Every structure is written in C-alpha cells, then in structure tokens.
PDB file of C-alpha atoms in Angstrom:
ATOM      1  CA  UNK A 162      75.217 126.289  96.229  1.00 47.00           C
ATOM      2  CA  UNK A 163      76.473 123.156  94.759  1.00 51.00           C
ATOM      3  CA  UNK A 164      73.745 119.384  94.917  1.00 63.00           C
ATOM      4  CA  UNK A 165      76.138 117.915  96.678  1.00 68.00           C
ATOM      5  CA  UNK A 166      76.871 120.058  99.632  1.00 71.00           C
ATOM      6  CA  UNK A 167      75.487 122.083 102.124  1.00 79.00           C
ATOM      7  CA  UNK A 168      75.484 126.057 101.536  1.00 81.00           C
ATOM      8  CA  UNK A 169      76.115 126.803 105.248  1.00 90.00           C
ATOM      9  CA  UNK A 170      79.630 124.985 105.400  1.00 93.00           C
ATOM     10  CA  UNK A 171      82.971 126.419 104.054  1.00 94.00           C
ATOM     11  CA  UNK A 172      85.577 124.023 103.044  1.00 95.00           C
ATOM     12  CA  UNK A 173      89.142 123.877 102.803  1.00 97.00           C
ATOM     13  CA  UNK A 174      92.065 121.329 101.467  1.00 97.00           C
ATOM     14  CA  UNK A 175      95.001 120.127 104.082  1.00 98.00           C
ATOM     15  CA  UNK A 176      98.127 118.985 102.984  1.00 98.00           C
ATOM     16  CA  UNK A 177     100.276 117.740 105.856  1.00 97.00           C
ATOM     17  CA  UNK A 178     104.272 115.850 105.505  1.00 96.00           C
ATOM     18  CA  UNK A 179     106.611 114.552 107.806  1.00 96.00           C
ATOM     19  CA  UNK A 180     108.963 112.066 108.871  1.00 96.00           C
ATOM     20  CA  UNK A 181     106.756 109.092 109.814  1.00 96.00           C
ATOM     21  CA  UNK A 182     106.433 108.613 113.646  1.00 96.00           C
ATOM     22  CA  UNK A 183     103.474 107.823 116.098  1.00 96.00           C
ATOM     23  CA  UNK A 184     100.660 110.005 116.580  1.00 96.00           C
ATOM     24  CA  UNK A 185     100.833 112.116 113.244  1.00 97.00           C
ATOM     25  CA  UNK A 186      97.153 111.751 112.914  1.00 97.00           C
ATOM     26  CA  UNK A 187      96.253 112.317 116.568  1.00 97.00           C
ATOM     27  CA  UNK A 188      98.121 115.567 116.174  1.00 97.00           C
ATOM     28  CA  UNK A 189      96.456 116.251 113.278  1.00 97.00           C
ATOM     29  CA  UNK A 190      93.165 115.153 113.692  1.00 97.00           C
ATOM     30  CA  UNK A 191      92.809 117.180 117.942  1.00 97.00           C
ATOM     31  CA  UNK A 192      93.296 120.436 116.438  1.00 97.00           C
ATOM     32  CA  UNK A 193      90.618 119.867 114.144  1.00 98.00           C
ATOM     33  CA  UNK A 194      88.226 118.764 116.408  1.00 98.00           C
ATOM     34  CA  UNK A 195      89.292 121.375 118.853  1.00 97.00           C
ATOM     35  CA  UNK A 196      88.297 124.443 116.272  1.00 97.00           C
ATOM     36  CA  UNK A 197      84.729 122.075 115.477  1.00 97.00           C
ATOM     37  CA  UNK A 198      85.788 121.104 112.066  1.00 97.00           C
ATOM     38  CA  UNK A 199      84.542 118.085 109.813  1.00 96.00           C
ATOM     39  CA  UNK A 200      87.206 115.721 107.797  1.00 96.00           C
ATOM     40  CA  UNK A 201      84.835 115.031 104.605  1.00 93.00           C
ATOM     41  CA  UNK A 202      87.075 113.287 102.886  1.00 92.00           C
ATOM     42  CA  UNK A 203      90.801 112.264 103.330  1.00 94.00           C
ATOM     43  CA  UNK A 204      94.147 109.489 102.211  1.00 94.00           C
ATOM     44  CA  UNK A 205      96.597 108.965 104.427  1.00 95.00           C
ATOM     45  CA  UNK A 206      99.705 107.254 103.632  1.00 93.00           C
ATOM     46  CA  UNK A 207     103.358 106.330 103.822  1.00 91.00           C
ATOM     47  CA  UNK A 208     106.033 107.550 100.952  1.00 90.00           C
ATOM     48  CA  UNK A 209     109.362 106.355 101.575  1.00 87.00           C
ATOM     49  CA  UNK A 210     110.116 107.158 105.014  1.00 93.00           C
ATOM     50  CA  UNK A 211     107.863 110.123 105.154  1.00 96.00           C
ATOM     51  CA  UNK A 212     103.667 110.426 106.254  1.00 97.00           C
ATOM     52  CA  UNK A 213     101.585 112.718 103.520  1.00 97.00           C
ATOM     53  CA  UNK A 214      98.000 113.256 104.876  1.00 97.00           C
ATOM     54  CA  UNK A 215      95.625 115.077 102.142  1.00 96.00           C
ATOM     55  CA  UNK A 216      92.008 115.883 104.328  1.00 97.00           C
ATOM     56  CA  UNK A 217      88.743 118.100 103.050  1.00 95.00           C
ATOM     57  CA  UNK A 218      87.759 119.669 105.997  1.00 96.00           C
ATOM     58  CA  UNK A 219      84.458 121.574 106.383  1.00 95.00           C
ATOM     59  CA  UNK A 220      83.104 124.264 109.224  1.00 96.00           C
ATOM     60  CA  UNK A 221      79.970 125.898 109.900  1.00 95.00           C
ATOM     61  CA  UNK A 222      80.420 129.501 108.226  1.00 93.00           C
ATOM     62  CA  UNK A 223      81.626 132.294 109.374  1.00 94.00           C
ATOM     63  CA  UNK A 224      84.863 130.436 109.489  1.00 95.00           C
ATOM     64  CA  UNK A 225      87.912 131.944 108.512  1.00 94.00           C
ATOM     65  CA  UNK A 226      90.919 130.410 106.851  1.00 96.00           C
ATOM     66  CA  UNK A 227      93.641 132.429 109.998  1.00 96.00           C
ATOM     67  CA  UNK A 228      91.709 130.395 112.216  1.00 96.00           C
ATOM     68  CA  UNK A 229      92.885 127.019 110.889  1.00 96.00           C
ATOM     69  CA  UNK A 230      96.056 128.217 109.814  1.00 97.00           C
ATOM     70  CA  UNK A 231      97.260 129.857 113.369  1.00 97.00           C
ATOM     71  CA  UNK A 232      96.388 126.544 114.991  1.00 96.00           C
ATOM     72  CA  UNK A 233      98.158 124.582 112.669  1.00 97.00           C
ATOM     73  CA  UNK A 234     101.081 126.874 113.172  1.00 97.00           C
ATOM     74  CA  UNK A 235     101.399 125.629 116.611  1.00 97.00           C
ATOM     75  CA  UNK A 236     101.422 122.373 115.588  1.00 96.00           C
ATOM     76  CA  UNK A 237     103.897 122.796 113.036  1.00 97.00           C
ATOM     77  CA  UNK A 238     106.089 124.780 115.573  1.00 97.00           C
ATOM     78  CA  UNK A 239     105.460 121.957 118.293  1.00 96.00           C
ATOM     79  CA  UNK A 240     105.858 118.807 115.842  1.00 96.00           C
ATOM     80  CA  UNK A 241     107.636 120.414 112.596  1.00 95.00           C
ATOM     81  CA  UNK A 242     104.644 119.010 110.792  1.00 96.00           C
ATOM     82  CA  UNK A 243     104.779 120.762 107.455  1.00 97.00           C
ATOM     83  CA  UNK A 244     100.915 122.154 106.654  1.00 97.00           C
ATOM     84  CA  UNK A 245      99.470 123.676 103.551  1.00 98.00           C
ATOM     85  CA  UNK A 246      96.404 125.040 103.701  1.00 98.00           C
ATOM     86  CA  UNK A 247      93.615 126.353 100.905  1.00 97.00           C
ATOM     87  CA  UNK A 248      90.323 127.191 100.898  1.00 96.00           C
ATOM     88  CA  UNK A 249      88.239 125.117  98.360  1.00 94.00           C
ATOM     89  CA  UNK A 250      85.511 126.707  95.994  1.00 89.00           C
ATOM     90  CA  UNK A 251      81.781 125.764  95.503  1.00 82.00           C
ATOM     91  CA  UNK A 252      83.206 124.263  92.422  1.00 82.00           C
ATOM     92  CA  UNK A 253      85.917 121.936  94.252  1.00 86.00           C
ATOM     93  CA  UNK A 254      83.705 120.289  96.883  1.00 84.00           C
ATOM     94  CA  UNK A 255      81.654 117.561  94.712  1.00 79.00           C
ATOM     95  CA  UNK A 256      83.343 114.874  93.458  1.00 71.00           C
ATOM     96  CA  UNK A 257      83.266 114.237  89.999  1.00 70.00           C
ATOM     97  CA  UNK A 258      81.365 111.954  88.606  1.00 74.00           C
ATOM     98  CA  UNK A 259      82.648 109.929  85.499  1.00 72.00           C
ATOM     99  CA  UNK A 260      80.189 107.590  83.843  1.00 84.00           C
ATOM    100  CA  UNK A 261      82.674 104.881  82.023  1.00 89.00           C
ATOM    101  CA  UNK A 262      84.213 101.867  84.211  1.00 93.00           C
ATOM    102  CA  UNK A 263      86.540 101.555  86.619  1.00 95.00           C
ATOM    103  CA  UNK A 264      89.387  99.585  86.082  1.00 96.00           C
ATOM    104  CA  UNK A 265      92.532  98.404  87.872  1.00 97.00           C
ATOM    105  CA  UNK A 266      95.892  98.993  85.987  1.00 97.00           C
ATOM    106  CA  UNK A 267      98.579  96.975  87.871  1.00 98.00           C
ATOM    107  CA  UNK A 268     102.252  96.829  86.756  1.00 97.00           C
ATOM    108  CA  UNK A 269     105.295  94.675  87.629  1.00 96.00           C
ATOM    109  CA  UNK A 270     108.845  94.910  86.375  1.00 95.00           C
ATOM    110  CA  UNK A 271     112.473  95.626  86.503  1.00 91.00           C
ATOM    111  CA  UNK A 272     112.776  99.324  88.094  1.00 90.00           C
ATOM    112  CA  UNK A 273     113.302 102.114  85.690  1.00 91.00           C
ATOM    113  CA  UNK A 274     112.773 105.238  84.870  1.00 93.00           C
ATOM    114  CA  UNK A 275     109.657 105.801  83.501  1.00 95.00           C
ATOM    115  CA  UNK A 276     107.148 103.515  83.603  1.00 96.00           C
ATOM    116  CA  UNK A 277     104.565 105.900  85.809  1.00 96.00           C
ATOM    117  CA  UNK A 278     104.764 108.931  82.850  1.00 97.00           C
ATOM    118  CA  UNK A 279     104.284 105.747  80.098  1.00 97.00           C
ATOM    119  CA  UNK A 280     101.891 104.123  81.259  1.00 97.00           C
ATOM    120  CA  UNK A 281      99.613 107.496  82.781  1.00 97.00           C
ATOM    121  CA  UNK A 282     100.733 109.078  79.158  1.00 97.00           C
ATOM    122  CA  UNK A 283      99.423 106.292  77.379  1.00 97.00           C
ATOM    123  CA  UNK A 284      96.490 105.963  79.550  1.00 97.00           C
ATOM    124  CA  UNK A 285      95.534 109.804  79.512  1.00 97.00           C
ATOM    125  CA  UNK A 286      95.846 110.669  75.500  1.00 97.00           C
ATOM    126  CA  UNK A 287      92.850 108.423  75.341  1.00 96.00           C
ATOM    127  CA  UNK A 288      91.218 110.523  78.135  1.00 96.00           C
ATOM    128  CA  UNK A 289      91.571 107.794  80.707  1.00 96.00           C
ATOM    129  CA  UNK A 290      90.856 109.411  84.131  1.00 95.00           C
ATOM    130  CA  UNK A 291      92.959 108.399  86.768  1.00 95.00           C
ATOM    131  CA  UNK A 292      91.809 108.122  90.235  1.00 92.00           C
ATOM    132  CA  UNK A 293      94.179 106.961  92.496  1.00 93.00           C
ATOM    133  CA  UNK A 294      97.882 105.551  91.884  1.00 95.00           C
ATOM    134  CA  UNK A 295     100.125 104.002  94.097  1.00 94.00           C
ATOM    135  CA  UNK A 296     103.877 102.630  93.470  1.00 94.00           C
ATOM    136  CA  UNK A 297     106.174 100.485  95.612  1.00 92.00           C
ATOM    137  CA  UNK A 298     109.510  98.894  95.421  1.00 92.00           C
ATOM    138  CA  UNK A 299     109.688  95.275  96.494  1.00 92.00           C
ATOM    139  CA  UNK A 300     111.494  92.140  96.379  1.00 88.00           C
ATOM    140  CA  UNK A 301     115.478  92.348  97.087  1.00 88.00           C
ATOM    141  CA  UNK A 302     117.978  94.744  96.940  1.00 85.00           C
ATOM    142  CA  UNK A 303     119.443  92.512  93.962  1.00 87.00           C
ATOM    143  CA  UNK A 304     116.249  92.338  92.615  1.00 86.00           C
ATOM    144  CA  UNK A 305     113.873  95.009  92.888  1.00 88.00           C
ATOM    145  CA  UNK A 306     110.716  94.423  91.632  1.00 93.00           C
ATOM    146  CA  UNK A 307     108.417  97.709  91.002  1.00 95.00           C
ATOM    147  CA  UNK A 308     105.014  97.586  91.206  1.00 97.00           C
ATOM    148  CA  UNK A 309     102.716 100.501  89.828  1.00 97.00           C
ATOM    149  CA  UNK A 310      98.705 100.093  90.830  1.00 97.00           C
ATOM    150  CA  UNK A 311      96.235 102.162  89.729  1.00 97.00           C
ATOM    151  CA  UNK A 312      92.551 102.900  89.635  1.00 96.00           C
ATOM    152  CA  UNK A 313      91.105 104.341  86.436  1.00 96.00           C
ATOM    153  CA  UNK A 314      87.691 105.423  84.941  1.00 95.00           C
ATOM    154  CA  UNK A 315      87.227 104.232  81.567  1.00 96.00           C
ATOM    155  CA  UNK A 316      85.779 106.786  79.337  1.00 95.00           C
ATOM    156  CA  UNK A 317      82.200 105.949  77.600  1.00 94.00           C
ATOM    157  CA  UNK A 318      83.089 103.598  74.668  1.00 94.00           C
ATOM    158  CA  UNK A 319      86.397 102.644  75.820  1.00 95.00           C
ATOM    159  CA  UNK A 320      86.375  98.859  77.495  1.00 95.00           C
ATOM    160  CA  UNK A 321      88.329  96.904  79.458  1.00 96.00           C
ATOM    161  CA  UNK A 322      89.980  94.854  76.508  1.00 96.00           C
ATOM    162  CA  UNK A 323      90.820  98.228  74.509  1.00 96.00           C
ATOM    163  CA  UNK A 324      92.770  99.645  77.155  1.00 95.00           C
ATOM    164  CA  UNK A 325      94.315  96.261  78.344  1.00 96.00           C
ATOM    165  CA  UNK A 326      95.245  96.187  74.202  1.00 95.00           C
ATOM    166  CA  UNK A 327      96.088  99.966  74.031  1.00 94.00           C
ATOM    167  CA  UNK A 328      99.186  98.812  77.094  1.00 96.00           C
ATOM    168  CA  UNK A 329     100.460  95.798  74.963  1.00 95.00           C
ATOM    169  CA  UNK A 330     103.248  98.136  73.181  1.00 92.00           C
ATOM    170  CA  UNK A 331     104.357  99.457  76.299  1.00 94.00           C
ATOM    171  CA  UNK A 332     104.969  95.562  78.071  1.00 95.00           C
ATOM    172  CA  UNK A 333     107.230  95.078  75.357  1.00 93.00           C
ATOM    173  CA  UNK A 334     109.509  98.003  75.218  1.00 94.00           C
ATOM    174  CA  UNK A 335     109.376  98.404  79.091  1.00 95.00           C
ATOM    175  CA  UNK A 336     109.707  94.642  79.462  1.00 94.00           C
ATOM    176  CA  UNK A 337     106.662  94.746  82.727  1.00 96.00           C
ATOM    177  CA  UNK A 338     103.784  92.425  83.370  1.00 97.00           C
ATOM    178  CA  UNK A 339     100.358  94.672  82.635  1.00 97.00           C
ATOM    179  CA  UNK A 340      97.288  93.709  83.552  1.00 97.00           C
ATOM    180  CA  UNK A 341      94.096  95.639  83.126  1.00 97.00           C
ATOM    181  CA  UNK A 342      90.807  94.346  84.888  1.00 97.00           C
ATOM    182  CA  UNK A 343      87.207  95.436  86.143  1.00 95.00           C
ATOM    183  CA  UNK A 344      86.911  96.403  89.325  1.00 94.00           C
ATOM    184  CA  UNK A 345      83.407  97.152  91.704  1.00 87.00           C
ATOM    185  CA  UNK A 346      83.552 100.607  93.025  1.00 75.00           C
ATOM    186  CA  UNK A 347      82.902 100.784  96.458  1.00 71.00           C
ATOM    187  CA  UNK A 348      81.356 103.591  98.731  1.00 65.00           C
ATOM    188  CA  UNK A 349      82.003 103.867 102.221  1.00 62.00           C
TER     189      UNK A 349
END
C-alpha cells in the first residue's frame, strides 16, 4: 500500500479525444458515476479543434478493468469518443514530489519549428522537471505569434536566475522573448 492512497481502491488512467462539441464531459463524466467511480485527478482541454480529457479514476476493489472498458465502449459506439484505458500500479497513484522550485517558463516568438524540443531539451539535460506545458498560436494570420508556457520544478541547487541564464543562448538563435519567473504552487 502506497502513504498516499487508500489500499481498498484500484485505480486506472483515461485517455479520451474527439472533435470538440457540447457535452463531452457530461458523456464522460455519467458513465463514471453510473459504475460508482471517483475522478482523483484530471486536465481537460482544447488542441486545435479537438477535446483531450486525461482523468485518474479510482473504485472500491473488486473492480475490474472489462467493467469500465465495456461501458466506455458504448459510449464510444454512441459518440465516437475515442477511449484508452489502463490500469495504474501502486507505484503510479502518488504524485511525485520534487523538492526544488517551481517556475514559469513562458515563450513568445515568430512560429517555427522547434522551439518546444529546445527549450524542454535545454531545460531537461539539467534535470529540470517539467510539469505541465501548454502552446498556442496567436495574433494574425500574417503574423503569428507562438506562445509556449510552462510549469517547471527546479532541481535542488538550481535557481531561478540559472535557468533564466541557462535560456539566454536559445533567445538568440531562436530570436523569442524568454522569461523565467517564481511561481506559488497552489493546491486545490
């Protein structure tokens, strides 16, 4: 039994696309409360045109994984939903828990091709842990603007002026704005 869970709940990950359109969640969210299931955790969000859900669900045990997985094959034959399902280990269920800071990385530039693998590259060969990452293309069609935003643990002994120094190089020779800043975690 992990500290952070209780040993009479099984838990498992669900992965849901689809072309955006009302009532994704409701869909979603009735068949779990239907079978008695728990959303521990979850990010919703928009990609392009399309919806991406990512939930951790939990159940009392016994609870088999068919169970979920013929009820959201209904749904998907209903809706077209597309649903991945997989059980999570002990080992999976806790967060983890870094102890350096947490940092906001934003970016702003010209589109191109790879600013996301320079900057996480960058950002991850000095063990940088990345914890959520968003990008989005704004301004006009004749100028696009893209915008990458991400939230970062800092490991121990690495501050917020090292890694805001460790992106100079890259503001040059992708010719972005980079900013790197503090940020107050916050629990809900």
């Amino acid at each position: 039994m992990t500290h952070c869970r209780k040993d009479n709940l099984v838990h498992f990950a669900v992965t849901i696309i689809s072309k955006d359109r009302p009532g994704i969640v409701a869909d979603v969210t009735e068949v779990l409360f239907r079978l008695g299931c728990n959303i521990e955790d979850s990010s919703c969000t928009m990609l392009g045109g399309d919806f991406a859900m990512i939930l951790v669900v939990s159940h009392d045990k016994p609870f088999a994984k068919a169970k979920l997985a013929d009820e959201f094959k209904l749904l998907h034959e209903r809706t077209g939903l597309q649903i991945h399902i997989r059980s999570l280990s002990e080992e999976e269920i806790c967060p983890v828990k870094d102890e350096g800071e947490l940092c906001l990385v934003s970016v702003y530039g010209s589109d191109q091709p790879g600013i996301v693998y320079r900057v996480t590259r960058a950002l991850a060969d000095r063990r940088v842990n990345i914890t959520d990452l968003n990008t989005k293309l704004i301004g006009t069609r004749e100028e696009p603007v893209y915008v990458l935003m991400l939230e970062a643990i800092l490991p121990v002994g690495l501050t917020v002026e090292d890694a805001s120094a460790l992106l100079d190089n890259l503001k040059k020779e992708l010719n972005v704005e980079i900013s790197v800043r503090a940020i107050t975690p916050v629990s809900l």
